[in-house]
PDB file of C-alpha atoms and ligand atoms in Angstrom:
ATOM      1  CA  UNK A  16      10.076   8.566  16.504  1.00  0.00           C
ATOM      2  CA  UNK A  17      10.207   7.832  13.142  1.00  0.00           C
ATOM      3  CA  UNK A  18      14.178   7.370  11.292  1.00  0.00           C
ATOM      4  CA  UNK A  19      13.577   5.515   8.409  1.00  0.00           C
ATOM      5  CA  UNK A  20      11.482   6.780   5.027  1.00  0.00           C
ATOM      6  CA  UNK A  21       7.803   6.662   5.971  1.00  0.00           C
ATOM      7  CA  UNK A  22       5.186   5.747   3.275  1.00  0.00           C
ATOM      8  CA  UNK A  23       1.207   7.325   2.877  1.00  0.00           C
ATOM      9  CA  UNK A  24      -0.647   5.551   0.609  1.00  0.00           C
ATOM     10  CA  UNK A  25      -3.856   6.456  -0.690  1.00  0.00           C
ATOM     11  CA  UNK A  26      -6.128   3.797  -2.294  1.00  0.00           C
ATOM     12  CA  UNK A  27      -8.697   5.440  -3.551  1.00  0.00           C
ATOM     13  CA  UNK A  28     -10.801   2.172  -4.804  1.00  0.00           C
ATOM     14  CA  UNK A  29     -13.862   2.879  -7.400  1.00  0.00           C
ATOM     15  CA  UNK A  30     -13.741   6.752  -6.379  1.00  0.00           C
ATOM     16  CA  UNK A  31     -12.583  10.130  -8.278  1.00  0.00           C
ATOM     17  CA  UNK A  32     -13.496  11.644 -11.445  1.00  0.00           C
ATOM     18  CA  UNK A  33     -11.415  14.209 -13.547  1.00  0.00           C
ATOM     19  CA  UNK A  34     -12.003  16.841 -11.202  1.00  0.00           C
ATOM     20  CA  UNK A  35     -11.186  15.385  -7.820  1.00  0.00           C
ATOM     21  CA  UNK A  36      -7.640  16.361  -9.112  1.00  0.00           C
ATOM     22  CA  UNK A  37      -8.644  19.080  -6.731  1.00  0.00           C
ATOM     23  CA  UNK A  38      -7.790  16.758  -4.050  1.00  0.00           C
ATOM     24  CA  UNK A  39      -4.481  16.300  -4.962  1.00  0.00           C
ATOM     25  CA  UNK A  40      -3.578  19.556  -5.809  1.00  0.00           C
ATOM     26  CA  UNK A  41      -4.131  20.374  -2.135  1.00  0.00           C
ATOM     27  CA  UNK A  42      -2.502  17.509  -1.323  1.00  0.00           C
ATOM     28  CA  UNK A  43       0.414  18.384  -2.701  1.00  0.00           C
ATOM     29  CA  UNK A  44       0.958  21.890  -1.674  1.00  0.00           C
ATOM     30  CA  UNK A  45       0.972  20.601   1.669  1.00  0.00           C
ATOM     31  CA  UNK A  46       3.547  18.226   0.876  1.00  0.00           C
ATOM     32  CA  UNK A  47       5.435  20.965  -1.158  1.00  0.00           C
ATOM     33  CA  UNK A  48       5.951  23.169   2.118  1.00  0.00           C
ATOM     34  CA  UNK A  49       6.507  20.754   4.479  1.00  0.00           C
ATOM     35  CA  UNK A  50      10.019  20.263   5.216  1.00  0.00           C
ATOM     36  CA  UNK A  51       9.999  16.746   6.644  1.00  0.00           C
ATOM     37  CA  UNK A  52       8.481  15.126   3.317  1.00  0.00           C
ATOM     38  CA  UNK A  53      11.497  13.182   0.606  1.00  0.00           C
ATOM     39  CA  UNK A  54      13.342  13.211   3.867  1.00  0.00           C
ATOM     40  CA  UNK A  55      11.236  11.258   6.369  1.00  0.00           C
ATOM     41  CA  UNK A  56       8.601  10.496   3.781  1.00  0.00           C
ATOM     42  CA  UNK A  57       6.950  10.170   0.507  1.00  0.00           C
ATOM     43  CA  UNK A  58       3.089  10.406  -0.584  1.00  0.00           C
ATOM     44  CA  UNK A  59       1.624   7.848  -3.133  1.00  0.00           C
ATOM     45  CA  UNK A  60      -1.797   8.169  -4.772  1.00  0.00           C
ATOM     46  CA  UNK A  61      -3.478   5.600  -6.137  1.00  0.00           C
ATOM     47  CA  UNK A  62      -6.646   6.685  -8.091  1.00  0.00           C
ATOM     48  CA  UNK A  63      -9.000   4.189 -10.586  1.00  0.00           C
ATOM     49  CA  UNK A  64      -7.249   3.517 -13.759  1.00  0.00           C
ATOM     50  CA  UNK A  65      -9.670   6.024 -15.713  1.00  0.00           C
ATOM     51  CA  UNK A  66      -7.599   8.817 -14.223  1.00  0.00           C
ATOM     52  CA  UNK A  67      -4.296   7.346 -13.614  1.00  0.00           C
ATOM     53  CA  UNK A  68      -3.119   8.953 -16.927  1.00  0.00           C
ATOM     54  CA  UNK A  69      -4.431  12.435 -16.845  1.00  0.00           C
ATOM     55  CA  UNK A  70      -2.839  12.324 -12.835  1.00  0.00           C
ATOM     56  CA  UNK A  71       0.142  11.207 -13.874  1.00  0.00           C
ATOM     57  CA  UNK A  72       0.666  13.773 -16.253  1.00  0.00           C
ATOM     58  CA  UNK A  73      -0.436  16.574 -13.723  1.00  0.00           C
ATOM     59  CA  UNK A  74       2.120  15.382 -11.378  1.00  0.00           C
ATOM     60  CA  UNK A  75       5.286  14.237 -13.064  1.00  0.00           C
ATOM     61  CA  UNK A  76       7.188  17.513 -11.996  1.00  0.00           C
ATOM     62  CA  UNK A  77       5.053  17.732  -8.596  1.00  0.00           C
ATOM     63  CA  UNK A  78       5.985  15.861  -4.865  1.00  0.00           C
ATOM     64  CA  UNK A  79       3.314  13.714  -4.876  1.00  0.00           C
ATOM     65  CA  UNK A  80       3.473  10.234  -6.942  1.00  0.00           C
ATOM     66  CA  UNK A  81       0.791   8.501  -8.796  1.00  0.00           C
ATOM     67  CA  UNK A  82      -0.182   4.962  -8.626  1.00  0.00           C
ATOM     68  CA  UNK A  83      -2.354   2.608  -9.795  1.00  0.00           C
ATOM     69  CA  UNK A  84      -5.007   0.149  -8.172  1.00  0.00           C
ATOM     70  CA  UNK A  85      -4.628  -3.633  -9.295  1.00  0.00           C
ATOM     71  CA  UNK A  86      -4.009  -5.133 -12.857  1.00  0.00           C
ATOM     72  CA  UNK A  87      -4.476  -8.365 -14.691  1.00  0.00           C
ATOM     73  CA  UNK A  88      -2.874 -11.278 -13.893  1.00  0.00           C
ATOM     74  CA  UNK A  89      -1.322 -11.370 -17.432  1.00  0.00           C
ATOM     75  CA  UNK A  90       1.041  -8.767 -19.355  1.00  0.00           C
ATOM     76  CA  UNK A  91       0.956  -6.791 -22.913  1.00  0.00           C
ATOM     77  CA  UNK A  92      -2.024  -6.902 -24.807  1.00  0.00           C
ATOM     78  CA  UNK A  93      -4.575  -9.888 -25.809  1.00  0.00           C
ATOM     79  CA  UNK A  94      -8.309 -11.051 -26.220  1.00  0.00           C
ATOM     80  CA  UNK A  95      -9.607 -10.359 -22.151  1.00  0.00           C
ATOM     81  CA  UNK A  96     -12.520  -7.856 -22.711  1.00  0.00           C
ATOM     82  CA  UNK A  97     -12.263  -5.371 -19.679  1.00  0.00           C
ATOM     83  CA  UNK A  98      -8.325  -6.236 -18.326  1.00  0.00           C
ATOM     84  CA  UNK A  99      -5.579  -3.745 -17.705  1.00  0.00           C
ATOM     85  CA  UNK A 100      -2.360  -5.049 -17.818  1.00  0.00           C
ATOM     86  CA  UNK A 101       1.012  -3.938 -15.885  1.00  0.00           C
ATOM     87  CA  UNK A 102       2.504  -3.144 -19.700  1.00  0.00           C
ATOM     88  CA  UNK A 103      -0.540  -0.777 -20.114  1.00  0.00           C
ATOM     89  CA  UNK A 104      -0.367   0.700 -16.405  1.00  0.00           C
ATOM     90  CA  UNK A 105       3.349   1.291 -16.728  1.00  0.00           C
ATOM     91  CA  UNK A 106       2.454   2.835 -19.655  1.00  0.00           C
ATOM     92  CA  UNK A 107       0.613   5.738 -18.543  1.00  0.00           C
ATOM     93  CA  UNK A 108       3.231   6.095 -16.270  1.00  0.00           C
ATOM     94  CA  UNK A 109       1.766   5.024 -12.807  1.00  0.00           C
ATOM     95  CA  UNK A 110       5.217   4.545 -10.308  1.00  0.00           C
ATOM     96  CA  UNK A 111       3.425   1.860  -8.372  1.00  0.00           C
ATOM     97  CA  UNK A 112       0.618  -0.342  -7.744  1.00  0.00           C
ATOM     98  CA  UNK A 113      -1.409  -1.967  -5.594  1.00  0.00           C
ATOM     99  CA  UNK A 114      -1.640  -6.613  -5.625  1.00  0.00           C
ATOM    100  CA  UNK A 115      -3.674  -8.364  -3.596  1.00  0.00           C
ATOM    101  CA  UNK A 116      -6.131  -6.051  -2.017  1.00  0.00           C
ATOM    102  CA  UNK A 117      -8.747  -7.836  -0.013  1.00  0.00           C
ATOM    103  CA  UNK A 118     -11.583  -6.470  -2.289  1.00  0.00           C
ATOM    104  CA  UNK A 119      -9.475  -8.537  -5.065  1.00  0.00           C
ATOM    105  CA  UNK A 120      -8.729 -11.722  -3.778  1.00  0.00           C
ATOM    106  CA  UNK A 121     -12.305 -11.798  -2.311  1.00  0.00           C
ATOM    107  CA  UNK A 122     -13.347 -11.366  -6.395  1.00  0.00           C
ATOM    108  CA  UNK A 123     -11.084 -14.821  -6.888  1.00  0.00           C
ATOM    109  CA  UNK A 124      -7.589 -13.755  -6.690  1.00  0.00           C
ATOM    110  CA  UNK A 125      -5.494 -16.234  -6.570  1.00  0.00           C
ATOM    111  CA  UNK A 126      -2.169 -16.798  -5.261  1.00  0.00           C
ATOM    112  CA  UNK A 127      -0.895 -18.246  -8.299  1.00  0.00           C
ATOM    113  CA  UNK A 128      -2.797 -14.967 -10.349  1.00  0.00           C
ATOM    114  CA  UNK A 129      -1.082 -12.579  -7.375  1.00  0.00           C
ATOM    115  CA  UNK A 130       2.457 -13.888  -8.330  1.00  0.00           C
ATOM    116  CA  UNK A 131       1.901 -13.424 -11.834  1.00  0.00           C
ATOM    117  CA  UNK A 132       0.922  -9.916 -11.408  1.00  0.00           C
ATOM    118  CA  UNK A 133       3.914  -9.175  -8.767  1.00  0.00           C
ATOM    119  CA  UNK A 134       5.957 -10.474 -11.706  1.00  0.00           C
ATOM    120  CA  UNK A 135       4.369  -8.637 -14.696  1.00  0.00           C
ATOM    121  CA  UNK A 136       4.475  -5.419 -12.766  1.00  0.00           C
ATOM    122  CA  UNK A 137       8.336  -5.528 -11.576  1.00  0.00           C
ATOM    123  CA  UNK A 138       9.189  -6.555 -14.867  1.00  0.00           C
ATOM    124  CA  UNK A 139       6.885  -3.439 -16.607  1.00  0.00           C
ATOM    125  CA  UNK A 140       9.213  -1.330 -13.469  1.00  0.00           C
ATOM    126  CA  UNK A 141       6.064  -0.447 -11.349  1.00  0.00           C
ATOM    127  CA  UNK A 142       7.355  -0.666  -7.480  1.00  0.00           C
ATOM    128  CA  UNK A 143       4.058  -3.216  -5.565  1.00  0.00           C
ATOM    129  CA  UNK A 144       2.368  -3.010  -2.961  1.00  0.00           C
ATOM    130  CA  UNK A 145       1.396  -6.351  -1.800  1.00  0.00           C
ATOM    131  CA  UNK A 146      -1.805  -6.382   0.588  1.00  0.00           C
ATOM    132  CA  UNK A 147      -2.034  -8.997   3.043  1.00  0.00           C
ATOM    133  CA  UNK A 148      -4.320  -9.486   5.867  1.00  0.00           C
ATOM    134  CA  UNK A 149      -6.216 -12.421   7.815  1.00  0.00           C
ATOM    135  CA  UNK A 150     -10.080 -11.936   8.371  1.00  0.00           C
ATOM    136  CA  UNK A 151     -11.829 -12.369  11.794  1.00  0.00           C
ATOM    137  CA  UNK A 152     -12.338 -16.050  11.264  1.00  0.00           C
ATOM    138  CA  UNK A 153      -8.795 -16.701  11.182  1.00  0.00           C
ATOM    139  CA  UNK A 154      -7.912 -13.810  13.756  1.00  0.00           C
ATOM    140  CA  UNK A 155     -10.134 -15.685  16.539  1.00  0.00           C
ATOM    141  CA  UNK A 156      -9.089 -18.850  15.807  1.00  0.00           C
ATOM    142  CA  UNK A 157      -5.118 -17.316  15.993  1.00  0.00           C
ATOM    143  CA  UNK A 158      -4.814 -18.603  12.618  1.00  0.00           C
ATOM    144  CA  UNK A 159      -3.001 -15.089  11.918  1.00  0.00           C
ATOM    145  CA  UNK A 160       0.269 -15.778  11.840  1.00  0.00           C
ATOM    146  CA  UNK A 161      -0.211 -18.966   9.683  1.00  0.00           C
ATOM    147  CA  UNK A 162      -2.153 -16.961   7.172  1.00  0.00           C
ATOM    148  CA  UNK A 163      -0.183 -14.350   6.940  1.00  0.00           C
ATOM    149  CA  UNK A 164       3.158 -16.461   6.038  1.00  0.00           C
ATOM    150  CA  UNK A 165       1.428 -18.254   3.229  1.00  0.00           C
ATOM    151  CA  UNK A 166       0.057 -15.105   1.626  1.00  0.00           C
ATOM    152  CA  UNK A 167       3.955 -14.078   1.285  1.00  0.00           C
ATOM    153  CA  UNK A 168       5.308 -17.601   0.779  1.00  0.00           C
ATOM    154  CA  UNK A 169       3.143 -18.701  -2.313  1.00  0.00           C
ATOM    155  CA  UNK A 170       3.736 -15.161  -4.229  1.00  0.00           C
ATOM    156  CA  UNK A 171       7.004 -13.267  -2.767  1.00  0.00           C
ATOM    157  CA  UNK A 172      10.234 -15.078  -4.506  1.00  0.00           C
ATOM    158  CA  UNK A 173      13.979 -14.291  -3.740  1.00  0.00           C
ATOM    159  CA  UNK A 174      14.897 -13.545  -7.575  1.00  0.00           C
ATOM    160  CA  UNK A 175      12.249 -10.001  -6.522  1.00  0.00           C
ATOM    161  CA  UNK A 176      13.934  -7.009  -5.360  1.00  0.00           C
ATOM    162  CA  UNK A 177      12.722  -6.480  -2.148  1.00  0.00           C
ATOM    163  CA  UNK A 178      12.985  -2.813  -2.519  1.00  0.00           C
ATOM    164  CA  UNK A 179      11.095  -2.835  -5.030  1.00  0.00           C
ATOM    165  CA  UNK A 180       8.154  -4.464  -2.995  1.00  0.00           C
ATOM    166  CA  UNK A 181       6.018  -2.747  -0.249  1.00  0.00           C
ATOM    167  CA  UNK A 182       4.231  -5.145   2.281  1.00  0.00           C
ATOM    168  CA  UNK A 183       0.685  -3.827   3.384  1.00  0.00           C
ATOM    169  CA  UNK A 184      -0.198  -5.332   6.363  1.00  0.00           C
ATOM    170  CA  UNK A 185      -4.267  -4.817   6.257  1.00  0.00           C
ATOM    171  CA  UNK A 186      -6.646  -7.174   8.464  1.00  0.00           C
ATOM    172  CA  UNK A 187      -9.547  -7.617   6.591  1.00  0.00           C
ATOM    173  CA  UNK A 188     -11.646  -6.849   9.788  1.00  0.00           C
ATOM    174  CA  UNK A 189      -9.784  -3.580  10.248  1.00  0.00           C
ATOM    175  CA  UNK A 190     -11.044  -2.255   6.721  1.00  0.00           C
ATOM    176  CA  UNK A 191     -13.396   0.147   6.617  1.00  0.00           C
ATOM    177  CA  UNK A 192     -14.917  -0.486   9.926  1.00  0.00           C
ATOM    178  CA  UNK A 193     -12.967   1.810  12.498  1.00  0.00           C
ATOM    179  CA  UNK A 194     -11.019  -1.012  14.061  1.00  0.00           C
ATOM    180  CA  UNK A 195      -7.627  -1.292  14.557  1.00  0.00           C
ATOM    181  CA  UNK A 196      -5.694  -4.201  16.175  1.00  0.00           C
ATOM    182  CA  UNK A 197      -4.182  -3.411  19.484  1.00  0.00           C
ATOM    183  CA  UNK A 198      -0.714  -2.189  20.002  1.00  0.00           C
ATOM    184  CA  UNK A 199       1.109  -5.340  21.031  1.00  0.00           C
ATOM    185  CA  UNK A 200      -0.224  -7.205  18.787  1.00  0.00           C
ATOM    186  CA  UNK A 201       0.279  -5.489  15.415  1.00  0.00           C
ATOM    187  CA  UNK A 202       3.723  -4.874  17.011  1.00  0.00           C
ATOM    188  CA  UNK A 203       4.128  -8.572  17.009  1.00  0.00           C
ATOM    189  CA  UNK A 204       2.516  -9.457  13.375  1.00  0.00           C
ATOM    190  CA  UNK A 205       4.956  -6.675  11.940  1.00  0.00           C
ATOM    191  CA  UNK A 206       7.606  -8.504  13.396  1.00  0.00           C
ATOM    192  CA  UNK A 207       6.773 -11.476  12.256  1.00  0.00           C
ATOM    193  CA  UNK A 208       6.328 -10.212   8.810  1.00  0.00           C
ATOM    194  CA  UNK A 209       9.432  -8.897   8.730  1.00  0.00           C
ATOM    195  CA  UNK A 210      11.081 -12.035  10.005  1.00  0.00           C
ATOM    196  CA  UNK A 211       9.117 -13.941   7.076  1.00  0.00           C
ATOM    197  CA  UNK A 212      10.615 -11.538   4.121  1.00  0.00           C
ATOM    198  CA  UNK A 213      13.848 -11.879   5.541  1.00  0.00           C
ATOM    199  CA  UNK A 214      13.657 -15.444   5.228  1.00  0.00           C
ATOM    200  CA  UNK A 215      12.030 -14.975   1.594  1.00  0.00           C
ATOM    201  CA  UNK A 216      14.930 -12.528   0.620  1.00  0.00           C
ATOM    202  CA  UNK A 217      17.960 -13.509   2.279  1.00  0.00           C
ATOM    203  CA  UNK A 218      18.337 -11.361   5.051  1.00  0.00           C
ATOM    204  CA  UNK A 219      16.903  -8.184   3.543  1.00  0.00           C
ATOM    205  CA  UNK A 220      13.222  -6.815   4.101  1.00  0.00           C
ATOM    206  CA  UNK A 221      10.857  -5.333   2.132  1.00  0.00           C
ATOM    207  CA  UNK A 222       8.776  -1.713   3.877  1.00  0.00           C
ATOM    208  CA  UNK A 223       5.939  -2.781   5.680  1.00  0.00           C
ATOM    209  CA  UNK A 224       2.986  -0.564   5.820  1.00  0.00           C
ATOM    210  CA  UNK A 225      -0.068  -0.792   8.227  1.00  0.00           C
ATOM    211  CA  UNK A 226      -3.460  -0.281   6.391  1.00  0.00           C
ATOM    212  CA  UNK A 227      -7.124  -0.590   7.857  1.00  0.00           C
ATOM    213  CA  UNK A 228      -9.154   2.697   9.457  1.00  0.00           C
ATOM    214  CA  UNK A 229      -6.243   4.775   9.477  1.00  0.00           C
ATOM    215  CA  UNK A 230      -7.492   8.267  10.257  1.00  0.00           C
ATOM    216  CA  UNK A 231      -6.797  11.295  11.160  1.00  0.00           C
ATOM    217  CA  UNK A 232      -7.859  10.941  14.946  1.00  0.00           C
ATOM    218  CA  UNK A 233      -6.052   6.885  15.493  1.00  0.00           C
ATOM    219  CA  UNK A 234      -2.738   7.841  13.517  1.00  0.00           C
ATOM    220  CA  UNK A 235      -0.645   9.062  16.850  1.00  0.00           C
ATOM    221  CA  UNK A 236      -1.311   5.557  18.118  1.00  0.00           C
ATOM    222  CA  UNK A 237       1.520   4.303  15.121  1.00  0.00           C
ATOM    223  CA  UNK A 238       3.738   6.668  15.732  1.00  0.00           C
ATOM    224  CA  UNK A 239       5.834   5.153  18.204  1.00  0.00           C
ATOM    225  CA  UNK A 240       5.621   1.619  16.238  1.00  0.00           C
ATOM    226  CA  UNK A 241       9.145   2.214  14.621  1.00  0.00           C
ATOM    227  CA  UNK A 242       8.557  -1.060  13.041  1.00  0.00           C
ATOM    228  CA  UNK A 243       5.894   0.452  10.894  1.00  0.00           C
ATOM    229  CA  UNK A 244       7.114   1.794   7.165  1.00  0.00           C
ATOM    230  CA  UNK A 245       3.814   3.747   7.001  1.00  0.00           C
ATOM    231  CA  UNK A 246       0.187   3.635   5.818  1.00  0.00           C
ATOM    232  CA  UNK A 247      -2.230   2.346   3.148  1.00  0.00           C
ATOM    233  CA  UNK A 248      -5.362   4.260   3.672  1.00  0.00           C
ATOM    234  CA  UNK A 249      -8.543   3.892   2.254  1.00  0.00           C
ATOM    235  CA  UNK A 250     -11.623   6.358   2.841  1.00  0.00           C
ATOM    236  CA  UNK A 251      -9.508   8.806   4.531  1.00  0.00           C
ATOM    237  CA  UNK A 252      -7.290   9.413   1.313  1.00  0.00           C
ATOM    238  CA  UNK A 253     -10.291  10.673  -0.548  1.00  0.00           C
ATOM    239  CA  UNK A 254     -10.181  14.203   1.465  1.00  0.00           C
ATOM    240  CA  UNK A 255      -7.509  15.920   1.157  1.00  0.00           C
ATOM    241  CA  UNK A 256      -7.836  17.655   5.071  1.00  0.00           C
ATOM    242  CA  UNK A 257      -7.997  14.006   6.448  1.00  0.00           C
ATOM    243  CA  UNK A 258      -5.158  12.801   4.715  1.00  0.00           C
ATOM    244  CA  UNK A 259      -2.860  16.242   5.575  1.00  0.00           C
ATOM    245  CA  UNK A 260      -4.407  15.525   9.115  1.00  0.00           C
ATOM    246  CA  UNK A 261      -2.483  12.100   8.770  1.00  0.00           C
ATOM    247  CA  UNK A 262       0.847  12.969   8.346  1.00  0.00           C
ATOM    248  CA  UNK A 263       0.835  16.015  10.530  1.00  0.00           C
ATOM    249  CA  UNK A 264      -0.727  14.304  13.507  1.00  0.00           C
ATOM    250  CA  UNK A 265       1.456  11.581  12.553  1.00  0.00           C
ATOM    251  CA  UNK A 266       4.679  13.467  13.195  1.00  0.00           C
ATOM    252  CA  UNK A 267       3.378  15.593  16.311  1.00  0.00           C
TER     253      UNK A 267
HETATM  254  P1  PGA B1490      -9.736   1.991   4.936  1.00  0.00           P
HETATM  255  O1  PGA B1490      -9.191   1.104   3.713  1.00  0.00           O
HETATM  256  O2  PGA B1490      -8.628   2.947   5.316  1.00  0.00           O
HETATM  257  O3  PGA B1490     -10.947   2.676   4.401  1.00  0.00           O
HETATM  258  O4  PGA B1490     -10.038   1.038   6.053  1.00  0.00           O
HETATM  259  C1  PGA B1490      -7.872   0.654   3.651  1.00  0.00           C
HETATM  260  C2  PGA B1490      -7.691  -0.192   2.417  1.00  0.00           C
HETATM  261  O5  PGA B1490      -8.600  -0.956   2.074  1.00  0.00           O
HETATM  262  O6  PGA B1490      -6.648  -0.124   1.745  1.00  0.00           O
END
């Protein structure tokens, strides 16, 4: 069973408005009676940037932490009609946020674009989580491995903190579809990834998080997967029950 801190991660994507605080609230009195969480684990929330603000705020005192879902690739302020920047995310006072989802890079993220938001947002002080993840193409043609060490080469650098950086491990097939990669091998890509960062950061790794149909009823299957730092989850996130359901099941 789990030693080490233990991330949940809620990515919300293009869902919530002002009063699916509701969610949260429940969300967090769980959290606020249950003696295993800020010792074994912490809860992040990432809602759309509409609401990041007004969550933040309702929070700041409270267990749970608030996060944010992408940014622009460039920082401060200037003439791009629609873009949120790190400097503007940071301040609203969002801890964290989410680079490189699969919905993004399918929209023509870049790699180059990824490492200058990675950048922008450690220097603005928000903590990233950096999604990577082959697709089925690559998975049946055991291109995983291969993929997976160029998403982290071309954007992870040593000068990064590593703690300040969160790996989410999300196969693009796994996403909202209610499959999830066998045992042995997502034991073997978590190694890998973790061999990869070391090599990126000298000997030190970054968490790395499994993400893709995480639910309530699949969850005790990680549990013994000590190599896992936790979860990014998606549709489950947006009830509060299913995501409770989670982290109980996941410590029974
Ligand atoms: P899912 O999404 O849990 O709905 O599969 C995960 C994600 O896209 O982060």
């Amino acid at each position: 069973m789990a030693n080490n801190m233990r991330y949940f991660i809620g990515n919300w994507k293009m869902f919530g408005e002002p009063g699916s605080i509701g969610i949260l609230n429940k969300i967090n009195r769980f959290v606020k009676s249950d003696k295993k969480f800020n010792k074994k684990y912490k809860v992040i929330i990432t809602p759309p940037h509409t609401l990041v603000q007004s969550y933040a705020k309702a929070f700041s005192k409270q267990k749970i932490i608030i996060g944010s879902q992408n940014c622009y690739h460039k920082d401060s302020f200037g003439a791009y009609t629609g873009a949120i920047s790190p400097y503007m995310i940071k301040s609203v006072d969002a801890k964290y946020i989410i680079v490189g989802h699969s919905d993004n890079r399918s929209e023509g993220d870049t790699d180059e674009m990824l490492k200058n938001k990675v950048e922008n947002s450690l220097k603005n002080k928000l903590k990233v989580v950096f999604c990577i993840g082959e697709n089925s193409e690559h998975k049946k043609q055991k291109k995983t491995f291969e993929v997976l060490k160029k998403q982290l080469g071309n954007v992870l650098e040593k000068k990064f903190n590593p703690k300040d950086i969160i790996v989410a491990y999300e196969p693009i097939w796994s996403i909202g579809t209610g499959q999830i990669p066998q045992y042995d091998d997502l034991y073997k890509t978590v190694k890998f990834i973790k061999k990869i960062l070391k090599s990126i950061f000298g000997n030190q790794s970054s968490a790395v998080l499994y993400g893709g149909s995480v639910d309530s009823e699949n969850i005790s299957q990680f549990s013994p997967l000590n190599e896992i730092d936790g979860f990014l989850i998606g549709g489950a996130s947006k009830s509060d029950q299913n995501f409770v359901d989670i982290i109980k099941n996941y410590y029974k």
